[in-house]
Coordinates of C-alpha atoms in Angstrom, one line a residue:
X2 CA -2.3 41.6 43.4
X3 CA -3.9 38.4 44.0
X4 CA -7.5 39.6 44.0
X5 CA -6.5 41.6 41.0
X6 CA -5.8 38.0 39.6
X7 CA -8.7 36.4 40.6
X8 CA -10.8 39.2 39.0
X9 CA -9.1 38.8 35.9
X10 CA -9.5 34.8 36.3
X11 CA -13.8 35.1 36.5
X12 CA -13.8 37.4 33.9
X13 CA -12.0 35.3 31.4
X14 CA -14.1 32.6 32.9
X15 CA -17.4 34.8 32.2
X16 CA -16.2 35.4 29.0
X17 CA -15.1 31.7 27.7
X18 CA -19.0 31.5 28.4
X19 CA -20.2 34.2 26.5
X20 CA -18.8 32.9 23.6
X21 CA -19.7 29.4 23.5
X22 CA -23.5 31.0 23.5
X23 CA -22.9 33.2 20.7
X24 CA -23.6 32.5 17.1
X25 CA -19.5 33.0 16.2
X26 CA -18.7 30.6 18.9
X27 CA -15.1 29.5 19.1
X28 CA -13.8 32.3 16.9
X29 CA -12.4 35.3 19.1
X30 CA -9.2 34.3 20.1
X31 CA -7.9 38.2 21.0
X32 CA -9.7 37.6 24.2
X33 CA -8.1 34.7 25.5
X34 CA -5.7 35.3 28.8
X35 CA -1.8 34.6 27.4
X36 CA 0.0 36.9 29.5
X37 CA 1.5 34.3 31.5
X38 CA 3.7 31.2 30.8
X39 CA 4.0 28.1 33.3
X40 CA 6.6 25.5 32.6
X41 CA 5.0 22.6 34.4
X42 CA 5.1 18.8 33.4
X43 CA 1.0 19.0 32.7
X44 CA 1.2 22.1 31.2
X45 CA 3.7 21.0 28.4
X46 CA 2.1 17.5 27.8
X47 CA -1.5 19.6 27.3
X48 CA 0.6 21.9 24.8
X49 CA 1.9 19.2 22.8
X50 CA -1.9 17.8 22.9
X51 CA -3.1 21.0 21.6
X52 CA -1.0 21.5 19.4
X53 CA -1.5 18.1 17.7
X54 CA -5.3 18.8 18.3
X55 CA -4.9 21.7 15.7
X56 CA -2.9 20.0 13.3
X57 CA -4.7 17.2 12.8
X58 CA -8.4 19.1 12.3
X59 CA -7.3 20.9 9.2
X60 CA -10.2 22.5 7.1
X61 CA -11.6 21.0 3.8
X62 CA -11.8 24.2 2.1
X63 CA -10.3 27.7 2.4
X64 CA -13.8 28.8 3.3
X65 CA -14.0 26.8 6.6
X66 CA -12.5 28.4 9.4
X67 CA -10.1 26.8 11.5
X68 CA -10.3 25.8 15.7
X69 CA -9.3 26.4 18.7
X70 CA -8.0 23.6 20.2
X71 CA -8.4 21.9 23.9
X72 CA -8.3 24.5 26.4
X73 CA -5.4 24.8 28.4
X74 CA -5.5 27.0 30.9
X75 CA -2.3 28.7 30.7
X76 CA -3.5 31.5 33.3
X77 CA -4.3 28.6 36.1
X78 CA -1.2 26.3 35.9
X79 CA 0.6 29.8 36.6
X80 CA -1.0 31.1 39.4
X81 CA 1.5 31.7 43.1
X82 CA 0.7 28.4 45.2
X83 CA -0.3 31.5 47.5
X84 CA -2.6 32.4 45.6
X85 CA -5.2 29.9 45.3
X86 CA -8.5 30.2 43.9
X87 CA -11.6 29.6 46.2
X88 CA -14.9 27.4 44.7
X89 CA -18.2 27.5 46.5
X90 CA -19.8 24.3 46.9
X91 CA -23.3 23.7 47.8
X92 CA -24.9 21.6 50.7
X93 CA -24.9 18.6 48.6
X94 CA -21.0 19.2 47.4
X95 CA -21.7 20.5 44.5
X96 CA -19.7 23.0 42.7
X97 CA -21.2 26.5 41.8
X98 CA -20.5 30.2 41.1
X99 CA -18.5 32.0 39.0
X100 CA -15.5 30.0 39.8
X101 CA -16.6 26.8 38.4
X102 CA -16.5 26.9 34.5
X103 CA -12.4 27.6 36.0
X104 CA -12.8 24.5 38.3
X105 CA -14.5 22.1 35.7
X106 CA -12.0 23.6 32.6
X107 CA -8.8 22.8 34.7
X108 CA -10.0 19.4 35.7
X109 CA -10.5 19.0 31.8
X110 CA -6.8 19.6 31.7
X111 CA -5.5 16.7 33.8
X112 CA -8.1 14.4 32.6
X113 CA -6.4 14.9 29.0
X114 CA -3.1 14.3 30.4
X115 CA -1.7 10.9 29.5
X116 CA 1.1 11.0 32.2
X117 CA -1.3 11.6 35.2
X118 CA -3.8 9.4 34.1
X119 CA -3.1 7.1 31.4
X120 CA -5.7 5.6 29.1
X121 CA -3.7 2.6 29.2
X122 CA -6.5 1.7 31.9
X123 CA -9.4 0.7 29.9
X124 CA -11.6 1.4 33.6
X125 CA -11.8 4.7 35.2
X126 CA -12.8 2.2 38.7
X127 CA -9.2 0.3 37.7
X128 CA -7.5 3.9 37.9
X129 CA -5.0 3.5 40.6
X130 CA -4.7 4.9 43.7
X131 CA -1.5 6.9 43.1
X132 CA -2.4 8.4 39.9
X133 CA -5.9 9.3 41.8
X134 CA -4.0 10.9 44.3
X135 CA -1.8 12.9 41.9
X136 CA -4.7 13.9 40.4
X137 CA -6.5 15.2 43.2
X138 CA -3.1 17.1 44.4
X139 CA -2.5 18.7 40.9
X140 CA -6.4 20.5 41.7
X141 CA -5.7 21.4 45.6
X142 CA -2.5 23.3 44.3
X143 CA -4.2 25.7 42.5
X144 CA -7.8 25.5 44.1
X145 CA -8.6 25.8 47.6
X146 CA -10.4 22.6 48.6
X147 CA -11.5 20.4 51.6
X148 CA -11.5 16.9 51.4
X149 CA -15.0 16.4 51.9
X150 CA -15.4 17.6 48.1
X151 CA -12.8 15.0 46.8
X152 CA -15.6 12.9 45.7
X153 CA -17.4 15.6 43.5
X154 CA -14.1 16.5 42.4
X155 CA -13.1 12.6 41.3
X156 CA -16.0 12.3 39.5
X157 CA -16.0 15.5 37.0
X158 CA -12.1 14.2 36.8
X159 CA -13.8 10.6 35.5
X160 CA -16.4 12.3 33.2
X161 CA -13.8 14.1 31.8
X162 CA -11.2 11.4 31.3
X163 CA -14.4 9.1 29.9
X164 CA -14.9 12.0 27.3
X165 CA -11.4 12.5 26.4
X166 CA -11.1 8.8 25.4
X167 CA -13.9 8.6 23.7
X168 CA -12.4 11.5 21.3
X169 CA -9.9 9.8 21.1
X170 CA -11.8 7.1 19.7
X171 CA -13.9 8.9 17.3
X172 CA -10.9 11.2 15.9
X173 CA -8.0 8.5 15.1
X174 CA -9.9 5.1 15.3
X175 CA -11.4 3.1 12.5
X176 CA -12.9 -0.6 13.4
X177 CA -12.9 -1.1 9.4
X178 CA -8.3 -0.8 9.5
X179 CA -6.2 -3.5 10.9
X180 CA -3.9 -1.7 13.6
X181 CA -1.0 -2.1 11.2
X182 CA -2.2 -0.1 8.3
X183 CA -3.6 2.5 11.1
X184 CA -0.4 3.1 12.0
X185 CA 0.7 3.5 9.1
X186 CA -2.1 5.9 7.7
X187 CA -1.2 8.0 10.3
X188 CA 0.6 9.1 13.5
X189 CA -0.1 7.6 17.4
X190 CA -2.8 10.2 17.9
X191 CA -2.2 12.6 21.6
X192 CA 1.3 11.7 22.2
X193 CA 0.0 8.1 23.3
X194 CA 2.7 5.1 23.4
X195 CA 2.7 2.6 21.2
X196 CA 1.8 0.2 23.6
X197 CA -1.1 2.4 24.9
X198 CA -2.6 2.5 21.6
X199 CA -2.2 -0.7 21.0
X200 CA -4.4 -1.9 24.5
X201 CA -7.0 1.1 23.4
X202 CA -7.2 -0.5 20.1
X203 CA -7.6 -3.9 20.8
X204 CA -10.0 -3.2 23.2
X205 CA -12.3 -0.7 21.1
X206 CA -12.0 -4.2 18.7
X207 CA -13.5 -6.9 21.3
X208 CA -16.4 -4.6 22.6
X209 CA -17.6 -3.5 19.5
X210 CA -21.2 -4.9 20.1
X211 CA -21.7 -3.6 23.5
X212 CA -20.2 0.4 21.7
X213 CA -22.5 -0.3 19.4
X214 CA -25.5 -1.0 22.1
X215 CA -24.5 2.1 24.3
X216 CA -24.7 4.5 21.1
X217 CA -28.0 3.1 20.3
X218 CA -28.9 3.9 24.3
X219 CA -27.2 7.2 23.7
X220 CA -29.5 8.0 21.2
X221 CA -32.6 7.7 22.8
X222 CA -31.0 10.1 25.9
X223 CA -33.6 13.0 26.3
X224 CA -33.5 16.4 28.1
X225 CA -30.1 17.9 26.5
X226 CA -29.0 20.4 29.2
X227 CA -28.6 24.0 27.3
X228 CA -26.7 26.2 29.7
X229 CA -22.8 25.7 28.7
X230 CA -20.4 25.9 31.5
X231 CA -22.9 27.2 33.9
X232 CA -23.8 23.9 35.9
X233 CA -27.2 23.5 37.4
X234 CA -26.2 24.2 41.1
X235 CA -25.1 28.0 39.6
X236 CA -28.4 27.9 37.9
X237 CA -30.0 26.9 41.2
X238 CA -27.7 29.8 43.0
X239 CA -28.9 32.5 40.9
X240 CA -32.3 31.4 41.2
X241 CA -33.0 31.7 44.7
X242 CA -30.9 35.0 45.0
X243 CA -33.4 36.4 42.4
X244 CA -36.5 34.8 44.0
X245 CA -35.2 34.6 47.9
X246 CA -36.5 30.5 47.3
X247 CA -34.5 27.9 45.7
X248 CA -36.4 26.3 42.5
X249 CA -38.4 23.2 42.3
X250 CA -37.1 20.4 39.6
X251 CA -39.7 21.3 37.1
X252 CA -38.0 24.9 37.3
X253 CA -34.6 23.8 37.1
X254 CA -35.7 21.5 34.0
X255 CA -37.5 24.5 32.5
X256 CA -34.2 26.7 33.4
X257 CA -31.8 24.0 32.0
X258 CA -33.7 23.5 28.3
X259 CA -34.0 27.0 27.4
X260 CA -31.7 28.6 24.9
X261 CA -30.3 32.3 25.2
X262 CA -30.5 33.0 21.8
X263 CA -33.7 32.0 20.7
X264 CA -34.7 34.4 23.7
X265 CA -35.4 32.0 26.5
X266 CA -37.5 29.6 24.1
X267 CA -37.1 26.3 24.8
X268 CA -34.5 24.2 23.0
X269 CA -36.7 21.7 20.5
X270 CA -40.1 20.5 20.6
X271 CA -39.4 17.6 23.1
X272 CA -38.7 20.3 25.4
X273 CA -41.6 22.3 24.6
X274 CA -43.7 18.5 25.4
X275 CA -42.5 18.1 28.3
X276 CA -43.3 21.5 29.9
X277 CA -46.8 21.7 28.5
X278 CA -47.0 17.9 29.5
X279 CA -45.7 19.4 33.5
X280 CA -48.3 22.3 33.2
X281 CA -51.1 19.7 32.7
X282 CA -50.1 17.5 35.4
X283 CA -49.8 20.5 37.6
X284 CA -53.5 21.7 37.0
X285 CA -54.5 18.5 37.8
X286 CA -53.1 18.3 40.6
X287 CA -54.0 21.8 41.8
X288 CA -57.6 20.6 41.4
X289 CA -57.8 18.0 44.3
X290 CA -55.8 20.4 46.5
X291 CA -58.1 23.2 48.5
X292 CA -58.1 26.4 47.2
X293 CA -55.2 28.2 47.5
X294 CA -52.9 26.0 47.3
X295 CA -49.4 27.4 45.5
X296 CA -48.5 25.5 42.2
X297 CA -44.7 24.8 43.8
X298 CA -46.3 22.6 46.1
X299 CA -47.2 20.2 44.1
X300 CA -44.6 20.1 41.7
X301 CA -42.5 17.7 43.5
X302 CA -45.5 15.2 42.8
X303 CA -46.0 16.4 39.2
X304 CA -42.0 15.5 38.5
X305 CA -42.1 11.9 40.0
X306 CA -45.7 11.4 38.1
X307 CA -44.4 12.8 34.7
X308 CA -40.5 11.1 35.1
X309 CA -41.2 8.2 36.8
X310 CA -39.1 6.9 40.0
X311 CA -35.0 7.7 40.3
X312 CA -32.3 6.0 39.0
X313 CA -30.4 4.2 41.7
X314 CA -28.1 6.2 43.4
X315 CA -29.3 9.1 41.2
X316 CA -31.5 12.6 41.3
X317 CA -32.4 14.1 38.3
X318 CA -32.1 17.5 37.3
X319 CA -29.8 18.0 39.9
X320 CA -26.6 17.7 38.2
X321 CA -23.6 15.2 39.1
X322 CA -23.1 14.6 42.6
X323 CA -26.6 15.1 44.0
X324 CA -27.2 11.8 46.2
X325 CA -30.6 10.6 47.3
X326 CA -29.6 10.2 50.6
X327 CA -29.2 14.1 50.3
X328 CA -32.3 14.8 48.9
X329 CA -34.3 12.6 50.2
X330 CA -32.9 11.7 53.9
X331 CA -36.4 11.2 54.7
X332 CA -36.6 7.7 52.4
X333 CA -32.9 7.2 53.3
X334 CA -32.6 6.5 57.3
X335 CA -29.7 5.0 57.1
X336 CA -27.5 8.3 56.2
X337 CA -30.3 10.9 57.0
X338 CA -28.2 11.2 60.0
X339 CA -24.8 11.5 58.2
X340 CA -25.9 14.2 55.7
X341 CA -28.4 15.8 57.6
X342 CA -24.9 18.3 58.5
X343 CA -23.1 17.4 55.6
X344 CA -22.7 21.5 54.7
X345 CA -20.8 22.0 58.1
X346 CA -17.8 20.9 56.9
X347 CA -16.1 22.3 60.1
X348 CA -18.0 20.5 62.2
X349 CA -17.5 16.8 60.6
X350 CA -13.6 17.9 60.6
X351 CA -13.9 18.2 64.2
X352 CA -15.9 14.9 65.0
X353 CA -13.1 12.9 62.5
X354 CA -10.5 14.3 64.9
X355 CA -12.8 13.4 68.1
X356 CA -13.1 9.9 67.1
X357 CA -9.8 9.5 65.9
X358 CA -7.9 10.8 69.3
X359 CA -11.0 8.5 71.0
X360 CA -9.5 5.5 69.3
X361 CA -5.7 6.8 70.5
X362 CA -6.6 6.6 73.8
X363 CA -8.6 3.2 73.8
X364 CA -5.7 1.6 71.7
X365 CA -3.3 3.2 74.8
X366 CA -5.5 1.7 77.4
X367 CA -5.9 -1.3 76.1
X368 CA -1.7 -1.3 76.2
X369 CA -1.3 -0.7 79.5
X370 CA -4.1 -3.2 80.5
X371 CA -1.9 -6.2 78.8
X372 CA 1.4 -4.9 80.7
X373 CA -0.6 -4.8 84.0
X374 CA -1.7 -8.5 83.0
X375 CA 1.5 -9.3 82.3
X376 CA 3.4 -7.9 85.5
X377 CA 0.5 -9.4 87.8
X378 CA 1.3 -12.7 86.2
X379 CA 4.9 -12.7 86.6
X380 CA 4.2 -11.2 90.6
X381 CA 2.2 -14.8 90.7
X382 CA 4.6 -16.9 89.5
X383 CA 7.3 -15.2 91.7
X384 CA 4.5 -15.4 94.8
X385 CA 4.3 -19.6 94.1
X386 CA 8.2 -19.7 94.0
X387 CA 8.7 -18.2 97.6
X388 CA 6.5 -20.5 98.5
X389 CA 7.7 -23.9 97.6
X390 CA 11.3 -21.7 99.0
X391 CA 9.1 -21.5 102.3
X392 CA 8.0 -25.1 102.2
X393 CA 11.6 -26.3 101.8
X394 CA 12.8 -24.2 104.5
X395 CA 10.4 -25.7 106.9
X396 CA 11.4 -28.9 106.0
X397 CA 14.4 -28.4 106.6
X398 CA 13.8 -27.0 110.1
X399 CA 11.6 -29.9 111.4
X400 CA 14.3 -31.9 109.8
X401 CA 12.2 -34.0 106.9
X402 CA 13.6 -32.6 104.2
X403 CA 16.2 -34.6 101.7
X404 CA 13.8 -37.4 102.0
X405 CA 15.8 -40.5 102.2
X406 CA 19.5 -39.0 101.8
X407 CA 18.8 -36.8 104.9
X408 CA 19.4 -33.1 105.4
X409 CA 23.0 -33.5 103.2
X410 CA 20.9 -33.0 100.0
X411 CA 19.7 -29.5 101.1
X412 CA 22.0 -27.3 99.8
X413 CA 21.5 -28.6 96.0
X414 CA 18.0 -28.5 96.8
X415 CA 17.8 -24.7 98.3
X416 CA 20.2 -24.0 95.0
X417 CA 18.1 -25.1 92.3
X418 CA 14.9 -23.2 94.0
X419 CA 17.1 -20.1 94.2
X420 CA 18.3 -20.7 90.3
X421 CA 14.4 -20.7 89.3
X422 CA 13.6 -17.2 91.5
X423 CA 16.5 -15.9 89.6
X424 CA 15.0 -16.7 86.2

């Protein structure tokens, strides 16, 4: 039953795809999976989202078709915890197969969800830590995931949460309206509070130089990535189990910026620029090389030539999550050893647990060091007490002791040293 659900699941997954590259995208709702019904808190709150989604885009004319609204995922928030889907992830932590349009839709889900995490915070790096961690919980109930991937995971959840505001912004905010008359034009837009809207709109009012700087930089953004759901790492997956080699970056960037239906043609003439620009280089290169030589040698040195150097903490064509010091551990020797087996998961599980029962038993030593210190000193002090006892007994035998009041004043004497042995 549960791999008869998990069929189902990558097939409607497969299918949400299909249509998004056909001409009559977003039409066929007949397919959609809606033979289950959850009841949960998220579910309900992305219901009442959708459903306000739908109301509020109404068409202009009869002529226009209405729709869909925000994807829900009906068929996920329903699923047995027993039955919990299983995502591949790649050696850099990436997500891929057919399991991850699922993954990234379902994360899409939360990130819309005002309860879990409220766009009251006007920073996704200000989120706390407890709606972080309900976040992450809400995913590793339904998807089978190891901790290790949490940071992949947090920051498709951030992406997603960063789009959903910024919908919200387009769709129900206008600089030009004082907040009253907004509010009075029309309803608090996604089931926000009024005070929620009130910080969003405030804030969309006091940066509206620097919104109106990052459009501008938004603008000039080249290299539109063409593929839909699929991410690059499945791109990269189905490469190298058609070819038995996984593709260079001037392949990935070819794969990327090529549209199904114009029949693999690329995209738009900057994209058609930039790979005759990358054939050029290549030939050049393949010139000063002895003969040969294969052109996916040298087309890590085309792509740096062509693109220039990285963005910090950045690869390109690589897709979220890729990390230089994965990449490249070579130019990174500070974490070449860390990620160097970063896709044995198992393993690092292991080495946590080593170090951590490690640090047990030094903190356990180091506790029974102090009470040996301790118990020696109190042996020394009792040691020092006998012997001023032993001193006074002597002097008591050869008949000095009591100084001038004589061997009457023993007694108080031998008491008060017998009071402090006590103690």
């Amino acid at each position: 039953m549960a791999n008869k659900r998990m069929r189902k699941l990558i097939q409607n997954s497969q299918r949400r795809s299909t249509r998004e590259d056909s001409s009559n995208r977003g039409v066929d709702h007949e397919n959609e999976s809606q033979d289950t019904t959850s009841h949960s808190p998220l579910e309900l709150q992305n219901e009442e989202v959708n459903e306000q989604d739908e109301n509020e885009i109404m068409p202009s004319s009869q002529a226009q078709k209405r729709k869909r609204g925000k994807t829900i995922m009906r068929d996920i928030h329903a699923l047995h915890p027993d039955h919990m889907l299983v995502v591949k992830f790649n050696e850099r932590g990436q997500p891929y197969g057919d399991l991850q349009p699922t993954l990234a839709n379902y994360i899409g889900t939360i990130a819309r969800n005002g309860v879990v995490l409220p766009l009251s915070f006007l920073d996704w790096r200000k989120m706390p830590t407890n709606c972080l961690n309900d976040a992450w919980k809400l995913v590793t109930a339904r998807f089978c995931i190891s901790n290790c991937h949490r940071r992949v995971i947090m920051q498709m959840m951030g992406a997603a949460w960063r789009r959903w505001r910024t919908e919200v912004k387009a769709t129900s905010y206008d600089s030009n309206t004082p907040l009253e008359e907004l509010v009075a034009i029309q309803p608090i837009p996604h089931g926000l509070t009024l005070q929620t809207w009130e910080i969003l709109c405030n804030y969309w009012k006091s940066t509206e130089k620097t919104s109106k700087i990052n459009r501008e930089n938004a603008n000039k953004k080249k290299g539109t990535h063409a593929q839909g759901h699929t991410n690059i790492p499945s791109l990269e997956y189905k490469f190298s189990q058609e070819n038995g080699r996984k593709p260079s970056r001037i392949e990935i960037q070819q794969l990327s910026r090529r549209s199904r239906k114009k029949g693999g043609a690329p995209i738009d003439d900057e994209a058609i620029r930039i790979e005759n620009l990358l054939k050029e280089t290549v030939d050049r290169h393949l010139q000063d090389k002895p003969e040969g030589t294969q052109p996916i040698e040298v087309h890590e040195e085309t792509f740096r030539e062509v693109f220039g150097p990285e963005h910090s903490g950045r690869v390109r064509c690589l897709g979220a999550g890729a990390l230089p010091s994965q990449v490249f551990p070579e130019l990174c020797k500070r974490s070449s050893m860390y990620w160097q087996d970063y896709h044995s998961n198992s393993d690092m599980t292991d080495k946590f647990k080593e170090m951590g029962e490690k640090i047990k038993d030094m903190e356990l030593r180091e506790a029974q060091r102090q009470m040996e210190i301790e118990q020696m000193k109190r042996q020394m002090k009792e040691n020092d007490q006998f012997q001023n006892f032993a001193r006074v007994m002597l002097s008591m035998m050869s008949g000095s002791a009591g100084g001038s009041h004589g061997p009457e004043s023993l007694p108080t004497q031998m008491a008060a040293m017998l009071t402090n042995i006590m103690q």
